[in-house]
mmCIF file of C-alpha atoms and ligand atoms in Angstrom:
data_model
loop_
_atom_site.group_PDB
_atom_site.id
_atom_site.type_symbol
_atom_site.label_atom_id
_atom_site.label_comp_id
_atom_site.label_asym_id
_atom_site.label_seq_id
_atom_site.Cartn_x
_atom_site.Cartn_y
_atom_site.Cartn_z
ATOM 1 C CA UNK A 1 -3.788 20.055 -28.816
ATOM 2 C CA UNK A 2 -1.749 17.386 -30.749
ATOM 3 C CA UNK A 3 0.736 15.777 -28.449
ATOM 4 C CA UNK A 4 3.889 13.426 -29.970
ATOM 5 C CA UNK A 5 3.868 10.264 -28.223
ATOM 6 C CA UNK A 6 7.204 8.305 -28.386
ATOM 7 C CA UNK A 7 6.550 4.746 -26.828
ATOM 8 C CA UNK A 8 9.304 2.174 -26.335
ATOM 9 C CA UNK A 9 7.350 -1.107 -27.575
ATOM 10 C CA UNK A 10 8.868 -4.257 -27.207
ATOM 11 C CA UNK A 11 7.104 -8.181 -28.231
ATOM 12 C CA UNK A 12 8.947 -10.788 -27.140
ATOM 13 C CA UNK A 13 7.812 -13.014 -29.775
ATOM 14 C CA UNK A 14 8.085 -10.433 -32.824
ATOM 15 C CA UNK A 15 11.216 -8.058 -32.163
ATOM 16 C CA UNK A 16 15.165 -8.551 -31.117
ATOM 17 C CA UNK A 17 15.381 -5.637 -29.236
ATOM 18 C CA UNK A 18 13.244 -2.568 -27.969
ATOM 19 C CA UNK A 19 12.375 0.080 -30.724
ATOM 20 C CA UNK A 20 10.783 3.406 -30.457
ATOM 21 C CA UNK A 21 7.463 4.108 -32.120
ATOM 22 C CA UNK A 22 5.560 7.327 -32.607
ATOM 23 C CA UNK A 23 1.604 8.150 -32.115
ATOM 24 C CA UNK A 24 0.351 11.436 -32.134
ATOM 25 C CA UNK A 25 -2.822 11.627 -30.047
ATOM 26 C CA UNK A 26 -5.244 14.540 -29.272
ATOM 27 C CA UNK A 27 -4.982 16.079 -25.551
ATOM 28 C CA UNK A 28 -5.826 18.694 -22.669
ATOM 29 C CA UNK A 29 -3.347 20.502 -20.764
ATOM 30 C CA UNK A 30 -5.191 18.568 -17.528
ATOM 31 C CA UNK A 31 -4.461 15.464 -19.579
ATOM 32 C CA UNK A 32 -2.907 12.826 -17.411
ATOM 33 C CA UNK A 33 -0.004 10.772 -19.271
ATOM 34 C CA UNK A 34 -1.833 7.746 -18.182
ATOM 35 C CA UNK A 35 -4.633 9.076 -20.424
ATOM 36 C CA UNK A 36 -2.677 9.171 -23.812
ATOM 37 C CA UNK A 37 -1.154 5.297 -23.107
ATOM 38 C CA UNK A 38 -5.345 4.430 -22.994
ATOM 39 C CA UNK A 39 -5.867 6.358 -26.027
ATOM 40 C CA UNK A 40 -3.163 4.659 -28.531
ATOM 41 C CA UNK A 41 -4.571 1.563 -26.440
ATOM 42 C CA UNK A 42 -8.501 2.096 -26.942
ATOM 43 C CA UNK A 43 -7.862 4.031 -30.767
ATOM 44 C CA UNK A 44 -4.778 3.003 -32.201
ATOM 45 C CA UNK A 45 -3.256 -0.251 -31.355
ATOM 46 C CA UNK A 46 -4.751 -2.673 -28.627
ATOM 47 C CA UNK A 47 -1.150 -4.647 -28.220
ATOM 48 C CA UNK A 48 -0.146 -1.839 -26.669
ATOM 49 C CA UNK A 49 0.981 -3.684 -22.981
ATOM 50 C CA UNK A 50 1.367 -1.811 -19.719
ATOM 51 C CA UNK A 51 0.236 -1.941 -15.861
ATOM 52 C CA UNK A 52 -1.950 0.387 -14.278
ATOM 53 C CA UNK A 53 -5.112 -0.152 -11.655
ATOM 54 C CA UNK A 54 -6.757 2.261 -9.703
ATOM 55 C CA UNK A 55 -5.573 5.728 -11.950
ATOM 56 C CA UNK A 56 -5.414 7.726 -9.410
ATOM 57 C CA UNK A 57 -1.571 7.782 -7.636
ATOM 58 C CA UNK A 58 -2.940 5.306 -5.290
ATOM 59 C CA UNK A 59 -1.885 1.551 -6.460
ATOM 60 C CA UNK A 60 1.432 2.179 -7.403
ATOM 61 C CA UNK A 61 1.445 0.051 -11.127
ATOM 62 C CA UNK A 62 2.202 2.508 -13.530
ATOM 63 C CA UNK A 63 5.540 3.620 -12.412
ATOM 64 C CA UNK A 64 7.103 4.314 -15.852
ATOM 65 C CA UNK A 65 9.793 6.336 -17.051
ATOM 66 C CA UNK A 66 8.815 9.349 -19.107
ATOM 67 C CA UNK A 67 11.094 11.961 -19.902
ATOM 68 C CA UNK A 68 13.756 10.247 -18.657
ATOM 69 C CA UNK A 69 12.679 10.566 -15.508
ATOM 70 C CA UNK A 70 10.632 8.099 -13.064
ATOM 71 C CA UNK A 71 6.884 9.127 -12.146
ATOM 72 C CA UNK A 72 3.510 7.748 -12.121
ATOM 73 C CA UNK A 73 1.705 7.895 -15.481
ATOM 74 C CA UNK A 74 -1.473 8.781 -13.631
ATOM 75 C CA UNK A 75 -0.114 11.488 -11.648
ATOM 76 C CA UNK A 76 2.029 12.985 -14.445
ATOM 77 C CA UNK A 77 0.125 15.760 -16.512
ATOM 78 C CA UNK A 78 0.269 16.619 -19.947
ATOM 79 C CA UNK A 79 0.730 20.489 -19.220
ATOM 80 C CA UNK A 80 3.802 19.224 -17.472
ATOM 81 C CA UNK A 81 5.024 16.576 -20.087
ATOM 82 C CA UNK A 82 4.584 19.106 -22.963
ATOM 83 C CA UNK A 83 3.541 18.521 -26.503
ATOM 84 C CA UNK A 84 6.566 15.198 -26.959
ATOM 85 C CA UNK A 85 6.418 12.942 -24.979
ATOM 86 C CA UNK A 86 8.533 9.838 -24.537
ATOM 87 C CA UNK A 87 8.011 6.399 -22.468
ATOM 88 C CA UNK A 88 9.967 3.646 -21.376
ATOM 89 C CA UNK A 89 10.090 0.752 -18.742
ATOM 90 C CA UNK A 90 11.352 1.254 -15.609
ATOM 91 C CA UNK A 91 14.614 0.287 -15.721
ATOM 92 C CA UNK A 92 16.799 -2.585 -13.917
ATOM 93 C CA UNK A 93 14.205 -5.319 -14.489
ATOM 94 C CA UNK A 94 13.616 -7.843 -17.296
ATOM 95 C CA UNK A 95 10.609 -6.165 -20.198
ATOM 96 C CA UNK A 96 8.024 -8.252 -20.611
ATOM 97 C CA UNK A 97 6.468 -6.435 -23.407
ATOM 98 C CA UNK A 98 5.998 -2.903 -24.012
ATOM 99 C CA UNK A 99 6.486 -0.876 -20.925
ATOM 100 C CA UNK A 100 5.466 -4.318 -19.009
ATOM 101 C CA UNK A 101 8.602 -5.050 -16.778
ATOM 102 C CA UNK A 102 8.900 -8.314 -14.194
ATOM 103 C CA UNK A 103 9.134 -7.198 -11.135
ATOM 104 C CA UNK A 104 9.475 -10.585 -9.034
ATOM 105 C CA UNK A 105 12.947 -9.511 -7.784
ATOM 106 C CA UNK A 106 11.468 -6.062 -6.141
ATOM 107 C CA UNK A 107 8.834 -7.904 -4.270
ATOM 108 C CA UNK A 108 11.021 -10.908 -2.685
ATOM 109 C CA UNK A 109 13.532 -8.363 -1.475
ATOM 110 C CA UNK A 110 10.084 -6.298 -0.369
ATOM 111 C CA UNK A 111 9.014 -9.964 1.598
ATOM 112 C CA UNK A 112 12.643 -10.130 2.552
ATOM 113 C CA UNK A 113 12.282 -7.403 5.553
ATOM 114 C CA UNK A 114 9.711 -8.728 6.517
ATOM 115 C CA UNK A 115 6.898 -6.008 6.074
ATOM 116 C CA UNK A 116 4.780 -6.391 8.490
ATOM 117 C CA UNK A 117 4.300 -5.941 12.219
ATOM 118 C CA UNK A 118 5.758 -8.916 14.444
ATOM 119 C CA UNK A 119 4.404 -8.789 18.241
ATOM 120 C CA UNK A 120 3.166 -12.228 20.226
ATOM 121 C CA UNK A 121 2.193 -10.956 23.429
ATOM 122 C CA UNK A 122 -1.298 -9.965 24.508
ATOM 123 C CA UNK A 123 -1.748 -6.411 24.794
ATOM 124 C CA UNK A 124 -1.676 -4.763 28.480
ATOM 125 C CA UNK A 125 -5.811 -4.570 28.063
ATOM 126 C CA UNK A 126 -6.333 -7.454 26.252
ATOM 127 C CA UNK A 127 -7.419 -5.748 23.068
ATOM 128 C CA UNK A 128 -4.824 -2.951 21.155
ATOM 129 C CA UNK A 129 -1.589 -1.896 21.620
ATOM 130 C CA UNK A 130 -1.322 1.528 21.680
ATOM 131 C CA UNK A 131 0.759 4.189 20.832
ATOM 132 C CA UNK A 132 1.528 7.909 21.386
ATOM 133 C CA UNK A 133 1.190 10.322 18.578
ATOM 134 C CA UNK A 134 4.714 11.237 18.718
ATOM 135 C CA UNK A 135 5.471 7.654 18.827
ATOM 136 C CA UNK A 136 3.326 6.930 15.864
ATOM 137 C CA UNK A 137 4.915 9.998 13.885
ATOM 138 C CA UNK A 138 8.245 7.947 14.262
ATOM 139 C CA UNK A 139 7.523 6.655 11.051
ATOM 140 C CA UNK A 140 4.563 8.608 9.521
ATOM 141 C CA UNK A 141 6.536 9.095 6.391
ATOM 142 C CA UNK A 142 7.796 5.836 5.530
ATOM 143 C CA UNK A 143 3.990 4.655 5.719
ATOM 144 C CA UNK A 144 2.861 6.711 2.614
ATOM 145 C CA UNK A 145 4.846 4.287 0.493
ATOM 146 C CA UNK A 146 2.919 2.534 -2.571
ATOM 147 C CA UNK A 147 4.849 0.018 -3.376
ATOM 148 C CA UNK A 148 5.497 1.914 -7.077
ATOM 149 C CA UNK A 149 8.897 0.572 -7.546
ATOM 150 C CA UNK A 150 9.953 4.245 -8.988
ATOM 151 C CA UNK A 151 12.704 5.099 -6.524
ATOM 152 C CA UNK A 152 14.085 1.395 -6.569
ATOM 153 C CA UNK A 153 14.461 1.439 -10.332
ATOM 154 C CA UNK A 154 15.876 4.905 -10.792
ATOM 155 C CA UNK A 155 18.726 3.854 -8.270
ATOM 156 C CA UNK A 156 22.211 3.564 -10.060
ATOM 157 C CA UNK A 157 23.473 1.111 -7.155
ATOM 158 C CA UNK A 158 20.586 -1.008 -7.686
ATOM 159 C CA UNK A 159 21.021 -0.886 -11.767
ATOM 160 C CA UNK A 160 24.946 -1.710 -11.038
ATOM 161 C CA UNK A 161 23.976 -4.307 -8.762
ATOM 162 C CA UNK A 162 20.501 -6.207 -8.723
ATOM 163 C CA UNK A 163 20.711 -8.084 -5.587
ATOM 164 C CA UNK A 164 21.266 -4.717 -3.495
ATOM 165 C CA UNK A 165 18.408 -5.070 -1.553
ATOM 166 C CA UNK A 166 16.727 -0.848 -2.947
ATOM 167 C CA UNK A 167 15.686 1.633 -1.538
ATOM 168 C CA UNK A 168 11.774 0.490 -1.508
ATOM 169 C CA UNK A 169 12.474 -2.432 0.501
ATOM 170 C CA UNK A 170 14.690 -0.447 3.082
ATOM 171 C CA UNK A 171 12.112 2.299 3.335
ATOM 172 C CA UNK A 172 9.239 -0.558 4.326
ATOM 173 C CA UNK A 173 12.132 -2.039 6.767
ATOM 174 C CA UNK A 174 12.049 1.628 8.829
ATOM 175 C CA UNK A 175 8.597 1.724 8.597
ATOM 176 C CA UNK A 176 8.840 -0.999 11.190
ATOM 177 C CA UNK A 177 11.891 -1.178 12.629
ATOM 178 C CA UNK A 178 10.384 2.610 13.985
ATOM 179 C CA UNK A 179 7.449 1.383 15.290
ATOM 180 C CA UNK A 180 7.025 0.922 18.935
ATOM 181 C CA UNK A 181 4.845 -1.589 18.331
ATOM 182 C CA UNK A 182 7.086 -4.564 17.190
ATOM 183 C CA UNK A 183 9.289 -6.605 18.212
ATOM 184 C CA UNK A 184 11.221 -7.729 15.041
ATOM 185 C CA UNK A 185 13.357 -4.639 14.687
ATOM 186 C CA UNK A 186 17.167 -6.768 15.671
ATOM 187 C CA UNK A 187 15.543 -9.160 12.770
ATOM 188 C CA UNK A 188 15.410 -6.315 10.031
ATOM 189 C CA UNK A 189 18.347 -4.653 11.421
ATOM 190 C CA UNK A 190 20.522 -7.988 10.834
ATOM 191 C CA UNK A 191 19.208 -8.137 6.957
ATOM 192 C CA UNK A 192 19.829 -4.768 6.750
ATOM 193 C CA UNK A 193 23.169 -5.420 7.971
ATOM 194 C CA UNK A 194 24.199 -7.695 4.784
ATOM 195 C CA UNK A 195 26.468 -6.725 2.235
ATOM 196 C CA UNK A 196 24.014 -6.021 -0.233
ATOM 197 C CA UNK A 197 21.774 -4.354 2.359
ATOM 198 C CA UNK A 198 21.685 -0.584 3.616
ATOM 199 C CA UNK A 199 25.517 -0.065 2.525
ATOM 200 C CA UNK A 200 25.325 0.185 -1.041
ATOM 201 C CA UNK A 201 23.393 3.075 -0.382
ATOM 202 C CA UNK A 202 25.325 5.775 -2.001
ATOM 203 C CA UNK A 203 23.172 8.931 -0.764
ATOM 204 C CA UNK A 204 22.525 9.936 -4.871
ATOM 205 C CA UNK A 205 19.468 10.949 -3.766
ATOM 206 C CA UNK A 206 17.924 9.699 -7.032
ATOM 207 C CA UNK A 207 15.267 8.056 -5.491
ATOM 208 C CA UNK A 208 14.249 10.779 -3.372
ATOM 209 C CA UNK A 209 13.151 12.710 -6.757
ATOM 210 C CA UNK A 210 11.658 9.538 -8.041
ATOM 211 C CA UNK A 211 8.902 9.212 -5.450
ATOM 212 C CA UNK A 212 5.511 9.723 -5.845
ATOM 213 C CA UNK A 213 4.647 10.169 -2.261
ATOM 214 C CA UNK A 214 7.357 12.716 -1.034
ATOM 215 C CA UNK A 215 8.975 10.759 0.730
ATOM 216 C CA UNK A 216 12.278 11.245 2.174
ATOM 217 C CA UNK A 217 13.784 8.071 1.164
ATOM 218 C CA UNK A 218 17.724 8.917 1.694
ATOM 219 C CA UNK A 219 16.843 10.849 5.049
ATOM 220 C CA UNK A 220 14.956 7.321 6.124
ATOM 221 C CA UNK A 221 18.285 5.116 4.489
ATOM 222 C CA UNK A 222 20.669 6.921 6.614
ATOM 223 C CA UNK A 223 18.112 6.580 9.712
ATOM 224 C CA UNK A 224 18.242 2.807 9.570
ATOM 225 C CA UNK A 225 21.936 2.237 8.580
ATOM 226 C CA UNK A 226 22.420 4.375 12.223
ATOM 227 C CA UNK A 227 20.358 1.716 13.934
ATOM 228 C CA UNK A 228 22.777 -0.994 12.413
ATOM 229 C CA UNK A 229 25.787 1.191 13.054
ATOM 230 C CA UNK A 230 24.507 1.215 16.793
ATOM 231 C CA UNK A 231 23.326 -2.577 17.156
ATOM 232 C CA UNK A 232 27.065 -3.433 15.762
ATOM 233 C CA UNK A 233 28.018 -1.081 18.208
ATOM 234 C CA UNK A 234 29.838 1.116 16.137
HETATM 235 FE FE1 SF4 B 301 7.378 4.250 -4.686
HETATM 236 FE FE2 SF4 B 301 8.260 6.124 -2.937
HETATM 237 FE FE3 SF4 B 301 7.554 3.660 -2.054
HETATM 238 FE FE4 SF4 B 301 9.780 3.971 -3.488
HETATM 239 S S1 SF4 B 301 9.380 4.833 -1.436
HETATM 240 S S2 SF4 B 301 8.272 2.356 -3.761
HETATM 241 S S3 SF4 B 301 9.197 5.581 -4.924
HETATM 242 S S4 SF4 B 301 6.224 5.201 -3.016
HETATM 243 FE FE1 FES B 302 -2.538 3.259 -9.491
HETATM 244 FE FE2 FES B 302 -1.167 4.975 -11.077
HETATM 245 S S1 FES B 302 -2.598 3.450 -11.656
HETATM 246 S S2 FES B 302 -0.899 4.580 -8.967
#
């Protein structure tokens, strides 16, 4: 079937502003939306600019919104899409062309919680620390995150103010701060604890639709802001 595709394109060094522009491109039901940005790449116009890698829901590039909505362009189907389609950038950060956007401010708030886990001491038998399953379940769902961006960028605290730290980077802080393993959690919990940390959270639940991976991002938010609530001993 003949599917509309409406792109926002935007060259830095040709155009003023954004502009829409059309391409109709042949396509299956099972079709990914991914698929049609390769086609007007491949067939129709090779300055067509966006990010993508591995294709298959895994890397977490080719956040995008389509529809108006957040999603990955290789997970997104055309029997879902329907026969018009419509792209843009994810919003909140600078385009660098086409649906190309600069996403150096997600990953220094990402590095800001420090993402990874923080324990000196020797294990008790001198080679792995272990952990129960329940213990290890503690934070089974903030682990699924890729690093996409979607739920970050569909946030209208973030869009109304860019240094609140987003969702992404507070769901990779409980990832940690959960796990019995470390020992940084009274680090995380004290850059959660800035202004433009976990309280500008305003439970809109935007990115919990936005994400790839199911996760329960708000559920998660509301989980660590507790743990500051309780080291502040409210
Ligand atoms: Fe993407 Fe979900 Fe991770 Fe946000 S929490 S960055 S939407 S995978
Ligand atoms: Fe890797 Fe879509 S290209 S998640």
């Amino acid at each position: 079937m003949d599917v509309l595709l409406r792109l926002k394109r935007f060259d830095p060094e040709r155009d003023a502003d954004p502009h829409w522009e059309e391409y109709t491109v042949q396509a299956d039901p099972s079709d990914r939306v991914l698929d049609l940005l390769h086609q007007v790449k491949w067939y129709q116009d090779g300055t067509l600019t966006f990010r993508r890698s591995c294709a298959h829901g895994v890397c977490g590039s080719d956040a995008m919104l389509i529809n108006g909505r957040n999603r990955l362009a290789c997970e997104y189907l055309v029997k879902d899409a329907g026969t018009e389609i419509s792209v843009e950038p994810i919003r909140g950060s600078q385009v660098i062309k086409d649906l190309l956007v600069d996403l150096d401010g997600f990953w220094e708030k990402y590095r800001s919680v420090m993402p990874y886990l923080v324990n000196d001491e020797v294990p008790a038998d001198g080679k792995e620390r272990r952990q129960s399953p329940e213990e290890r379940e503690r934070f089974d769902d903030t682990s699924k995150c890729i690093l996409c961006g979607a739920c970050t960028t569909a946030c209208p605290s973030f869009w109304s103010n860019p240094d609140f730290v987003g969702p992404a980077a507070i769901v990779n802080a409980h990832r940690f701060i959960f796990d019995s393993r470390d020992q940084a959690g009274e680090e995380r919990l004290q850059i959660m604890a800035d202004a433009d940390g976990v309280w500008r959270c305003r439970t809109i639940f935007n990115c919990v639709e936005a994400c790839p991976r199911g996760i329960n991002i708000t559920r998660a938010i509301l989980e660590v802001t507790a743990e500051v609530e309780k080291a502040q001993g409210a």
